[in-house]
Amino acid sequence: MESQFDAMKKPNRRVRKRKSQSSQKDSDFEVNTIDKLSTSIRDEGLRMAFFSRQPTKDNNRHAREKAREVLNSSIKMYRPAAIVSTEIINLSDNRAFVVEDEFCMLNSWYRNDSERCIRLLVSGSKNDAATTYFVPPRSTFHIGSVSDVRNFASINGETFDLVVMDPPWENLSVKRQQSYVTCGSPLESVDLECLAADGLVAVWITNRKGIESELGAYFRRWKLTQLATFFWLKVTLEGDPVCSFNSSHKLPYERLVFASRTEYSARYPAISAADGKVIVR
């Protein structure tokens, strides 16, 4: 996003036009609709003081630098070499974890069985300052591969009412910046047998061409019916889209696709009725 903003500031920059093809009509209509809507959203947001004019247009650089600083200093807790465990360990409030002493901890499953939020105090080593993590009431977490979920659910008789996925889709912008590892078929190892019969699935997808067909194939494999697509429009503090709608490789919004098992799709009328909803943040 930063590279996109910097490119937009360059004078006389060349903007490559999106190719107009018959197969892209739906995509072009979607882009144009959200583009027009973004202007109304900005104007209404300014009127309501949800957005405000900023003296310095730096794409919120200070906040992004601080977020990068926190990310770089965060504890790397996932260790693929650790033995996978299906054991559930109940947590108590203010429990301390030292990662270097808890090698097998990371691939276990941790549960807060209480009715209140509890705190975990996690440090990389005994000499490091602890970072506080909050675990919601009646929740379980696991740091490991998504492929671990199937065995855990089967052995412990667990099912999930809601499954939210944000797969590392292949992305040209990410490839250039090497900000994280992407996968050609990131959902290949996902098995949704652990989804409750009437459960809901939400999947974040990018704007890459053909990704809807790819996701649709997985929905058919999992015997799911698509309910709706929501759009997350990313804006600045002034309410402007974070990048141009004319970008050749990036758009200022992402899509969140909802699905459920076909026989339970009528259970979610509010979601189906909100198909096309635009969320601004």
PDB file of C-alpha atoms in Angstrom:
ATOM      1  CA  MET A   1       0.000   0.000   0.000  1.00  0.00           C
ATOM      2  CA  GLU A   2       2.883   2.349   0.761  1.00  0.00           C
ATOM      3  CA  SER A   3       4.494   1.756  -2.640  1.00  0.00           C
ATOM      4  CA  GLN A   4       1.146   2.423  -4.307  1.00  0.00           C
ATOM      5  CA  PHE A   5       0.744   5.719  -2.440  1.00  0.00           C
ATOM      6  CA  ASP A   6       4.289   6.813  -3.287  1.00  0.00           C
ATOM      7  CA  ALA A   7       3.709   6.025  -6.952  1.00  0.00           C
ATOM      8  CA  MET A   8       0.522   8.111  -6.975  1.00  0.00           C
ATOM      9  CA  LYS A   9       2.492  11.161  -5.765  1.00  0.00           C
ATOM     10  CA  LYS A  10       4.920  11.089  -8.715  1.00  0.00           C
ATOM     11  CA  PRO A  11       4.241  13.795 -11.322  1.00  0.00           C
ATOM     12  CA  ASN A  12       3.459  12.741 -14.894  1.00  0.00           C
ATOM     13  CA  ARG A  13       3.289   9.113 -13.880  1.00  0.00           C
ATOM     14  CA  ARG A  14       2.007   6.739 -16.531  1.00  0.00           C
ATOM     15  CA  VAL A  15      -1.195   4.920 -15.571  1.00  0.00           C
ATOM     16  CA  ARG A  16      -1.819   1.699 -17.430  1.00  0.00           C
ATOM     17  CA  LYS A  17      -5.448   1.224 -18.394  1.00  0.00           C
ATOM     18  CA  ARG A  18      -7.292  -1.942 -17.553  1.00  0.00           C
ATOM     19  CA  LYS A  19      -7.930  -4.029 -20.622  1.00  0.00           C
ATOM     20  CA  SER A  20     -11.569  -3.968 -21.647  1.00  0.00           C
ATOM     21  CA  GLN A  21     -12.673  -7.517 -22.491  1.00  0.00           C
ATOM     22  CA  SER A  22     -16.112  -9.039 -22.662  1.00  0.00           C
ATOM     23  CA  SER A  23     -15.192 -11.506 -19.914  1.00  0.00           C
ATOM     24  CA  GLN A  24     -14.402  -8.572 -17.623  1.00  0.00           C
ATOM     25  CA  LYS A  25     -17.772  -6.830 -17.897  1.00  0.00           C
ATOM     26  CA  ASP A  26     -18.937  -7.956 -14.463  1.00  0.00           C
ATOM     27  CA  SER A  27     -15.593  -7.016 -12.930  1.00  0.00           C
ATOM     28  CA  ASP A  28     -15.613  -3.589 -14.589  1.00  0.00           C
ATOM     29  CA  PHE A  29     -19.183  -2.978 -13.409  1.00  0.00           C
ATOM     30  CA  GLU A  30     -18.166  -3.873  -9.850  1.00  0.00           C
ATOM     31  CA  VAL A  31     -15.140  -1.553  -9.931  1.00  0.00           C
ATOM     32  CA  ASN A  32     -17.096   1.344 -11.448  1.00  0.00           C
ATOM     33  CA  THR A  33     -19.965   0.943  -8.973  1.00  0.00           C
ATOM     34  CA  ILE A  34     -17.700   0.991  -5.911  1.00  0.00           C
ATOM     35  CA  ASP A  35     -15.652   3.841  -7.404  1.00  0.00           C
ATOM     36  CA  LYS A  36     -18.776   6.015  -7.729  1.00  0.00           C
ATOM     37  CA  LEU A  37     -20.030   4.950  -4.307  1.00  0.00           C
ATOM     38  CA  SER A  38     -16.697   5.881  -2.696  1.00  0.00           C
ATOM     39  CA  THR A  39     -17.275   9.552  -3.556  1.00  0.00           C
ATOM     40  CA  SER A  40     -20.665   9.572  -1.824  1.00  0.00           C
ATOM     41  CA  ILE A  41     -19.202   7.747   1.172  1.00  0.00           C
ATOM     42  CA  ARG A  42     -16.375  10.282   1.488  1.00  0.00           C
ATOM     43  CA  ASP A  43     -18.710  13.279   1.245  1.00  0.00           C
ATOM     44  CA  GLU A  44     -21.171  11.855   3.771  1.00  0.00           C
ATOM     45  CA  GLY A  45     -18.336  10.830   6.100  1.00  0.00           C
ATOM     46  CA  LEU A  46     -16.897  14.356   6.042  1.00  0.00           C
ATOM     47  CA  ARG A  47     -20.345  15.811   6.740  1.00  0.00           C
ATOM     48  CA  MET A  48     -20.767  13.499   9.746  1.00  0.00           C
ATOM     49  CA  ALA A  49     -17.184  14.224  10.925  1.00  0.00           C
ATOM     50  CA  PHE A  50     -16.348  10.532  10.581  1.00  0.00           C
ATOM     51  CA  PHE A  51     -13.580  11.674   8.214  1.00  0.00           C
ATOM     52  CA  SER A  52     -11.612  14.913   8.475  1.00  0.00           C
ATOM     53  CA  ARG A  53      -9.268  16.964   6.304  1.00  0.00           C
ATOM     54  CA  GLN A  54      -5.633  16.289   7.168  1.00  0.00           C
ATOM     55  CA  PRO A  55      -2.876  18.951   7.066  1.00  0.00           C
ATOM     56  CA  THR A  56      -0.323  16.383   5.876  1.00  0.00           C
ATOM     57  CA  LYS A  57      -1.106  13.823   3.201  1.00  0.00           C
ATOM     58  CA  ASP A  58       1.285  10.996   4.029  1.00  0.00           C
ATOM     59  CA  ASN A  59      -1.074   7.989   3.836  1.00  0.00           C
ATOM     60  CA  ASN A  60      -1.004   7.687   7.639  1.00  0.00           C
ATOM     61  CA  ARG A  61       2.715   6.958   7.532  1.00  0.00           C
ATOM     62  CA  HIS A  62       3.256   7.288  11.300  1.00  0.00           C
ATOM     63  CA  ALA A  63       0.660   4.616  12.099  1.00  0.00           C
ATOM     64  CA  ARG A  64       2.033   2.279   9.428  1.00  0.00           C
ATOM     65  CA  GLU A  65       5.581   2.672  10.724  1.00  0.00           C
ATOM     66  CA  LYS A  66       4.420   1.927  14.261  1.00  0.00           C
ATOM     67  CA  ALA A  67       2.511  -1.156  13.059  1.00  0.00           C
ATOM     68  CA  ARG A  68       5.624  -2.359  11.218  1.00  0.00           C
ATOM     69  CA  GLU A  69       7.697  -1.815  14.362  1.00  0.00           C
ATOM     70  CA  VAL A  70       5.293  -3.899  16.449  1.00  0.00           C
ATOM     71  CA  LEU A  71       5.216  -6.651  13.812  1.00  0.00           C
ATOM     72  CA  ASN A  72       9.006  -6.848  13.575  1.00  0.00           C
ATOM     73  CA  SER A  73       9.364  -7.078  17.356  1.00  0.00           C
ATOM     74  CA  SER A  74       6.602  -9.650  17.824  1.00  0.00           C
ATOM     75  CA  ILE A  75       7.401 -13.136  19.096  1.00  0.00           C
ATOM     76  CA  LYS A  76       7.636 -15.777  16.360  1.00  0.00           C
ATOM     77  CA  MET A  77       5.562 -18.515  17.961  1.00  0.00           C
ATOM     78  CA  TYR A  78       4.781 -20.888  15.089  1.00  0.00           C
ATOM     79  CA  ARG A  79       7.342 -23.684  14.785  1.00  0.00           C
ATOM     80  CA  PRO A  80       6.521 -26.155  11.984  1.00  0.00           C
ATOM     81  CA  ALA A  81       9.034 -28.688  13.367  1.00  0.00           C
ATOM     82  CA  ALA A  82       7.170 -29.014  16.669  1.00  0.00           C
ATOM     83  CA  ILE A  83       5.204 -32.229  17.170  1.00  0.00           C
ATOM     84  CA  VAL A  84       1.495 -31.668  16.539  1.00  0.00           C
ATOM     85  CA  SER A  85      -0.701 -32.328  19.561  1.00  0.00           C
ATOM     86  CA  THR A  86      -4.471 -32.707  19.855  1.00  0.00           C
ATOM     87  CA  GLU A  87      -4.363 -32.191  23.620  1.00  0.00           C
ATOM     88  CA  ILE A  88      -6.517 -29.392  25.064  1.00  0.00           C
ATOM     89  CA  ILE A  89      -4.800 -27.441  27.841  1.00  0.00           C
ATOM     90  CA  ASN A  90      -7.019 -25.318  30.082  1.00  0.00           C
ATOM     91  CA  LEU A  91      -5.669 -21.854  30.825  1.00  0.00           C
ATOM     92  CA  SER A  92      -5.716 -19.775  33.972  1.00  0.00           C
ATOM     93  CA  ASP A  93      -5.542 -15.992  34.183  1.00  0.00           C
ATOM     94  CA  ASN A  94      -2.083 -14.387  34.072  1.00  0.00           C
ATOM     95  CA  ARG A  95      -0.388 -17.611  33.032  1.00  0.00           C
ATOM     96  CA  ALA A  96       3.195 -17.005  31.904  1.00  0.00           C
ATOM     97  CA  PHE A  97       4.740 -18.668  28.849  1.00  0.00           C
ATOM     98  CA  VAL A  98       8.414 -18.529  27.874  1.00  0.00           C
ATOM     99  CA  VAL A  99       8.512 -19.642  24.244  1.00  0.00           C
ATOM    100  CA  GLU A 100      12.041 -21.094  24.277  1.00  0.00           C
ATOM    101  CA  ASP A 101      11.033 -23.353  27.197  1.00  0.00           C
ATOM    102  CA  GLU A 102       7.670 -24.367  25.718  1.00  0.00           C
ATOM    103  CA  PHE A 103       8.696 -25.922  22.411  1.00  0.00           C
ATOM    104  CA  CYS A 104       5.752 -28.326  22.261  1.00  0.00           C
ATOM    105  CA  MET A 105       3.320 -25.740  23.628  1.00  0.00           C
ATOM    106  CA  LEU A 106       2.986 -24.064  20.278  1.00  0.00           C
ATOM    107  CA  ASN A 107       1.297 -26.977  18.500  1.00  0.00           C
ATOM    108  CA  SER A 108      -1.089 -27.760  21.352  1.00  0.00           C
ATOM    109  CA  TRP A 109      -4.623 -26.401  21.770  1.00  0.00           C
ATOM    110  CA  TYR A 110      -5.338 -23.910  24.532  1.00  0.00           C
ATOM    111  CA  ARG A 111      -8.753 -23.244  26.005  1.00  0.00           C
ATOM    112  CA  ASN A 112     -10.268 -20.585  28.212  1.00  0.00           C
ATOM    113  CA  ASP A 113     -13.176 -22.432  29.819  1.00  0.00           C
ATOM    114  CA  SER A 114     -14.158 -19.508  32.015  1.00  0.00           C
ATOM    115  CA  GLU A 115     -16.889 -16.953  31.429  1.00  0.00           C
ATOM    116  CA  ARG A 116     -14.446 -14.038  31.387  1.00  0.00           C
ATOM    117  CA  CYS A 117     -11.504 -12.858  29.342  1.00  0.00           C
ATOM    118  CA  ILE A 118      -8.120 -14.015  30.653  1.00  0.00           C
ATOM    119  CA  ARG A 119      -4.541 -12.847  30.057  1.00  0.00           C
ATOM    120  CA  LEU A 120      -1.472 -14.732  28.860  1.00  0.00           C
ATOM    121  CA  LEU A 121       1.976 -13.277  29.529  1.00  0.00           C
ATOM    122  CA  VAL A 122       4.233 -14.454  26.692  1.00  0.00           C
ATOM    123  CA  SER A 123       7.968 -13.821  26.281  1.00  0.00           C
ATOM    124  CA  GLY A 124      10.523 -15.214  23.853  1.00  0.00           C
ATOM    125  CA  SER A 125      13.073 -15.997  26.579  1.00  0.00           C
ATOM    126  CA  LYS A 126      13.421 -15.581  30.334  1.00  0.00           C
ATOM    127  CA  ASN A 127      15.255 -12.278  29.878  1.00  0.00           C
ATOM    128  CA  ASP A 128      12.666 -10.753  27.532  1.00  0.00           C
ATOM    129  CA  ALA A 129       9.809  -8.511  28.592  1.00  0.00           C
ATOM    130  CA  ALA A 130       6.438 -10.260  28.463  1.00  0.00           C
ATOM    131  CA  THR A 131       3.721  -9.358  25.973  1.00  0.00           C
ATOM    132  CA  THR A 132       0.116  -9.617  27.161  1.00  0.00           C
ATOM    133  CA  TYR A 133      -2.385 -11.544  25.035  1.00  0.00           C
ATOM    134  CA  PHE A 134      -6.098 -11.650  25.817  1.00  0.00           C
ATOM    135  CA  VAL A 135      -8.074 -14.859  25.321  1.00  0.00           C
ATOM    136  CA  PRO A 136     -11.877 -14.447  24.983  1.00  0.00           C
ATOM    137  CA  PRO A 137     -14.213 -16.427  27.271  1.00  0.00           C
ATOM    138  CA  ARG A 138     -15.197 -19.965  26.207  1.00  0.00           C
ATOM    139  CA  SER A 139     -12.641 -19.996  23.384  1.00  0.00           C
ATOM    140  CA  THR A 140      -9.824 -22.227  22.134  1.00  0.00           C
ATOM    141  CA  PHE A 141      -6.760 -21.248  20.115  1.00  0.00           C
ATOM    142  CA  HIS A 142      -4.047 -23.115  18.226  1.00  0.00           C
ATOM    143  CA  ILE A 143      -0.857 -21.852  16.605  1.00  0.00           C
ATOM    144  CA  GLY A 144      -0.063 -24.263  13.803  1.00  0.00           C
ATOM    145  CA  SER A 145      -1.005 -25.538  10.378  1.00  0.00           C
ATOM    146  CA  VAL A 146      -4.606 -25.441   9.198  1.00  0.00           C
ATOM    147  CA  SER A 147      -4.208 -29.139   8.378  1.00  0.00           C
ATOM    148  CA  ASP A 148      -4.051 -29.836  12.152  1.00  0.00           C
ATOM    149  CA  VAL A 149      -7.698 -28.860  12.586  1.00  0.00           C
ATOM    150  CA  ARG A 150      -9.192 -32.017  11.084  1.00  0.00           C
ATOM    151  CA  ASN A 151      -7.503 -34.418  13.536  1.00  0.00           C
ATOM    152  CA  PHE A 152      -8.220 -32.150  16.486  1.00  0.00           C
ATOM    153  CA  ALA A 153     -11.906 -31.858  15.608  1.00  0.00           C
ATOM    154  CA  SER A 154     -12.275 -35.589  14.989  1.00  0.00           C
ATOM    155  CA  ILE A 155     -10.526 -36.727  18.187  1.00  0.00           C
ATOM    156  CA  ASN A 156     -12.185 -34.154  20.453  1.00  0.00           C
ATOM    157  CA  GLY A 157     -15.623 -34.202  18.824  1.00  0.00           C
ATOM    158  CA  GLU A 158     -15.422 -30.482  18.062  1.00  0.00           C
ATOM    159  CA  THR A 159     -17.328 -28.593  15.375  1.00  0.00           C
ATOM    160  CA  PHE A 160     -17.250 -24.903  14.524  1.00  0.00           C
ATOM    161  CA  ASP A 161     -20.224 -22.554  14.071  1.00  0.00           C
ATOM    162  CA  LEU A 162     -18.121 -20.057  12.132  1.00  0.00           C
ATOM    163  CA  VAL A 163     -14.982 -20.542  10.033  1.00  0.00           C
ATOM    164  CA  VAL A 164     -13.219 -17.371   8.830  1.00  0.00           C
ATOM    165  CA  MET A 165     -10.397 -17.786   6.303  1.00  0.00           C
ATOM    166  CA  ASP A 166      -7.905 -15.234   5.005  1.00  0.00           C
ATOM    167  CA  PRO A 167      -5.793 -17.385   2.648  1.00  0.00           C
ATOM    168  CA  PRO A 168      -2.415 -16.208   1.289  1.00  0.00           C
ATOM    169  CA  TRP A 169      -3.702 -15.896  -2.276  1.00  0.00           C
ATOM    170  CA  GLU A 170      -1.117 -15.459  -5.007  1.00  0.00           C
ATOM    171  CA  ASN A 171      -0.690 -11.705  -5.465  1.00  0.00           C
ATOM    172  CA  LEU A 172       1.567  -9.717  -7.813  1.00  0.00           C
ATOM    173  CA  SER A 173       1.994  -6.804  -5.390  1.00  0.00           C
ATOM    174  CA  VAL A 174       2.973  -9.117  -2.535  1.00  0.00           C
ATOM    175  CA  LYS A 175       5.333 -11.029  -4.837  1.00  0.00           C
ATOM    176  CA  ARG A 176       7.194  -7.825  -5.665  1.00  0.00           C
ATOM    177  CA  GLN A 177       7.473  -6.708  -2.038  1.00  0.00           C
ATOM    178  CA  GLN A 178       7.948 -10.264  -0.652  1.00  0.00           C
ATOM    179  CA  SER A 179       5.921  -9.211   2.401  1.00  0.00           C
ATOM    180  CA  TYR A 180       4.612 -12.746   3.026  1.00  0.00           C
ATOM    181  CA  VAL A 181       4.539 -16.174   1.403  1.00  0.00           C
ATOM    182  CA  THR A 182       1.665 -16.780  -1.013  1.00  0.00           C
ATOM    183  CA  CYS A 183       0.268 -20.062  -2.322  1.00  0.00           C
ATOM    184  CA  GLY A 184      -1.090 -21.002  -5.729  1.00  0.00           C
ATOM    185  CA  SER A 185      -3.861 -23.116  -4.144  1.00  0.00           C
ATOM    186  CA  PRO A 186      -3.969 -22.055  -0.478  1.00  0.00           C
ATOM    187  CA  LEU A 187      -7.221 -23.923   0.265  1.00  0.00           C
ATOM    188  CA  GLU A 188      -6.026 -27.315  -0.989  1.00  0.00           C
ATOM    189  CA  SER A 189      -5.267 -28.604   2.524  1.00  0.00           C
ATOM    190  CA  VAL A 190      -8.444 -27.195   4.103  1.00  0.00           C
ATOM    191  CA  ASP A 191     -11.077 -29.731   5.142  1.00  0.00           C
ATOM    192  CA  LEU A 192     -14.425 -28.421   6.389  1.00  0.00           C
ATOM    193  CA  GLU A 193     -15.755 -31.632   7.912  1.00  0.00           C
ATOM    194  CA  CYS A 194     -15.319 -29.806  11.223  1.00  0.00           C
ATOM    195  CA  LEU A 195     -17.925 -27.191  10.221  1.00  0.00           C
ATOM    196  CA  ALA A 196     -21.179 -27.533  12.149  1.00  0.00           C
ATOM    197  CA  ALA A 197     -24.111 -28.621   9.978  1.00  0.00           C
ATOM    198  CA  ASP A 198     -25.647 -25.146  10.165  1.00  0.00           C
ATOM    199  CA  GLY A 199     -22.285 -23.342  10.342  1.00  0.00           C
ATOM    200  CA  LEU A 200     -21.207 -20.270   8.392  1.00  0.00           C
ATOM    201  CA  VAL A 201     -18.037 -19.832   6.329  1.00  0.00           C
ATOM    202  CA  ALA A 202     -16.472 -16.455   5.469  1.00  0.00           C
ATOM    203  CA  VAL A 203     -13.520 -16.227   3.060  1.00  0.00           C
ATOM    204  CA  TRP A 204     -11.470 -13.127   2.237  1.00  0.00           C
ATOM    205  CA  ILE A 205     -10.504 -13.001  -1.438  1.00  0.00           C
ATOM    206  CA  THR A 206      -8.412 -10.632  -3.515  1.00  0.00           C
ATOM    207  CA  ASN A 207      -9.320  -9.031  -6.838  1.00  0.00           C
ATOM    208  CA  ARG A 208      -7.162 -11.403  -8.869  1.00  0.00           C
ATOM    209  CA  LYS A 209      -8.830 -12.520 -12.090  1.00  0.00           C
ATOM    210  CA  GLY A 210     -10.364 -15.988 -11.852  1.00  0.00           C
ATOM    211  CA  ILE A 211     -10.304 -16.199  -8.078  1.00  0.00           C
ATOM    212  CA  GLU A 212     -14.119 -16.437  -7.856  1.00  0.00           C
ATOM    213  CA  SER A 213     -14.087 -19.565 -10.033  1.00  0.00           C
ATOM    214  CA  GLU A 214     -11.334 -21.071  -7.900  1.00  0.00           C
ATOM    215  CA  LEU A 215     -13.258 -20.389  -4.692  1.00  0.00           C
ATOM    216  CA  GLY A 216     -16.474 -21.663  -6.278  1.00  0.00           C
ATOM    217  CA  ALA A 217     -14.786 -24.995  -7.001  1.00  0.00           C
ATOM    218  CA  TYR A 218     -13.848 -25.342  -3.334  1.00  0.00           C
ATOM    219  CA  PHE A 219     -17.370 -24.424  -2.242  1.00  0.00           C
ATOM    220  CA  ARG A 220     -18.707 -27.243  -4.429  1.00  0.00           C
ATOM    221  CA  ARG A 221     -16.160 -29.660  -2.953  1.00  0.00           C
ATOM    222  CA  TRP A 222     -17.247 -28.669   0.554  1.00  0.00           C
ATOM    223  CA  LYS A 223     -20.940 -28.803  -0.453  1.00  0.00           C
ATOM    224  CA  LEU A 224     -21.465 -25.119   0.315  1.00  0.00           C
ATOM    225  CA  THR A 225     -23.718 -22.520  -1.279  1.00  0.00           C
ATOM    226  CA  GLN A 226     -22.550 -18.929  -1.648  1.00  0.00           C
ATOM    227  CA  LEU A 227     -24.798 -16.528   0.259  1.00  0.00           C
ATOM    228  CA  ALA A 228     -23.353 -13.060  -0.324  1.00  0.00           C
ATOM    229  CA  THR A 229     -20.284 -10.958  -1.027  1.00  0.00           C
ATOM    230  CA  PHE A 230     -19.382  -7.929   1.102  1.00  0.00           C
ATOM    231  CA  PHE A 231     -16.817  -5.320   0.061  1.00  0.00           C
ATOM    232  CA  TRP A 232     -14.259  -3.744   2.391  1.00  0.00           C
ATOM    233  CA  LEU A 233     -13.364  -0.318   0.990  1.00  0.00           C
ATOM    234  CA  LYS A 234     -10.036   0.879   2.399  1.00  0.00           C
ATOM    235  CA  VAL A 235      -9.913   4.637   2.900  1.00  0.00           C
ATOM    236  CA  THR A 236      -7.643   7.305   4.369  1.00  0.00           C
ATOM    237  CA  LEU A 237      -8.510   9.546   7.322  1.00  0.00           C
ATOM    238  CA  GLU A 238      -9.995  11.959   4.770  1.00  0.00           C
ATOM    239  CA  GLY A 239     -12.224   9.238   3.335  1.00  0.00           C
ATOM    240  CA  ASP A 240     -10.382   8.869   0.022  1.00  0.00           C
ATOM    241  CA  PRO A 241      -9.610   5.373  -1.319  1.00  0.00           C
ATOM    242  CA  VAL A 242      -6.075   4.326  -0.339  1.00  0.00           C
ATOM    243  CA  CYS A 243      -5.150   3.808  -3.994  1.00  0.00           C
ATOM    244  CA  SER A 244      -6.581   4.559  -7.417  1.00  0.00           C
ATOM    245  CA  PHE A 245      -9.368   2.515  -8.994  1.00  0.00           C
ATOM    246  CA  ASN A 246      -7.366   2.764 -12.248  1.00  0.00           C
ATOM    247  CA  SER A 247      -4.439   0.755 -10.889  1.00  0.00           C
ATOM    248  CA  SER A 248      -3.365  -2.066 -13.182  1.00  0.00           C
ATOM    249  CA  HIS A 249      -2.623  -4.495 -10.339  1.00  0.00           C
ATOM    250  CA  LYS A 250      -4.284  -3.273  -7.142  1.00  0.00           C
ATOM    251  CA  LEU A 251      -7.684  -1.988  -6.061  1.00  0.00           C
ATOM    252  CA  PRO A 252      -8.641  -0.188  -2.816  1.00  0.00           C
ATOM    253  CA  TYR A 253     -11.044  -2.885  -1.696  1.00  0.00           C
ATOM    254  CA  GLU A 254     -11.210  -6.571  -0.813  1.00  0.00           C
ATOM    255  CA  ARG A 255     -14.111  -8.998  -0.856  1.00  0.00           C
ATOM    256  CA  LEU A 256     -15.529 -11.163   1.912  1.00  0.00           C
ATOM    257  CA  VAL A 257     -17.558 -14.106   0.608  1.00  0.00           C
ATOM    258  CA  PHE A 258     -20.086 -15.892   2.835  1.00  0.00           C
ATOM    259  CA  ALA A 259     -21.306 -19.467   2.345  1.00  0.00           C
ATOM    260  CA  SER A 260     -23.144 -22.219   4.204  1.00  0.00           C
ATOM    261  CA  ARG A 261     -24.300 -25.743   3.565  1.00  0.00           C
ATOM    262  CA  THR A 262     -27.051 -25.661   0.959  1.00  0.00           C
ATOM    263  CA  GLU A 263     -29.727 -27.147   3.217  1.00  0.00           C
ATOM    264  CA  TYR A 264     -29.110 -24.443   5.846  1.00  0.00           C
ATOM    265  CA  SER A 265     -28.778 -21.400   3.567  1.00  0.00           C
ATOM    266  CA  ALA A 266     -32.251 -20.165   4.608  1.00  0.00           C
ATOM    267  CA  ARG A 267     -30.884 -19.790   8.142  1.00  0.00           C
ATOM    268  CA  TYR A 268     -28.989 -16.653   7.083  1.00  0.00           C
ATOM    269  CA  PRO A 269     -31.564 -14.338   5.435  1.00  0.00           C
ATOM    270  CA  ALA A 270     -29.937 -11.156   6.785  1.00  0.00           C
ATOM    271  CA  ILE A 271     -26.589 -12.010   5.195  1.00  0.00           C
ATOM    272  CA  SER A 272     -28.158 -12.985   1.871  1.00  0.00           C
ATOM    273  CA  ALA A 273     -30.231  -9.782   1.831  1.00  0.00           C
ATOM    274  CA  ALA A 274     -27.073  -7.699   2.394  1.00  0.00           C
ATOM    275  CA  ASP A 275     -25.286  -9.057  -0.697  1.00  0.00           C
ATOM    276  CA  GLY A 276     -23.134  -6.265  -2.149  1.00  0.00           C
ATOM    277  CA  LYS A 277     -22.788  -4.430   1.179  1.00  0.00           C
ATOM    278  CA  VAL A 278     -19.813  -2.016   1.307  1.00  0.00           C
ATOM    279  CA  ILE A 279     -17.926  -1.663   4.600  1.00  0.00           C
ATOM    280  CA  VAL A 280     -15.641   1.352   5.002  1.00  0.00           C
ATOM    281  CA  ARG A 281     -12.624   1.368   7.260  1.00  0.00           C
TER     282      ARG A 281
END
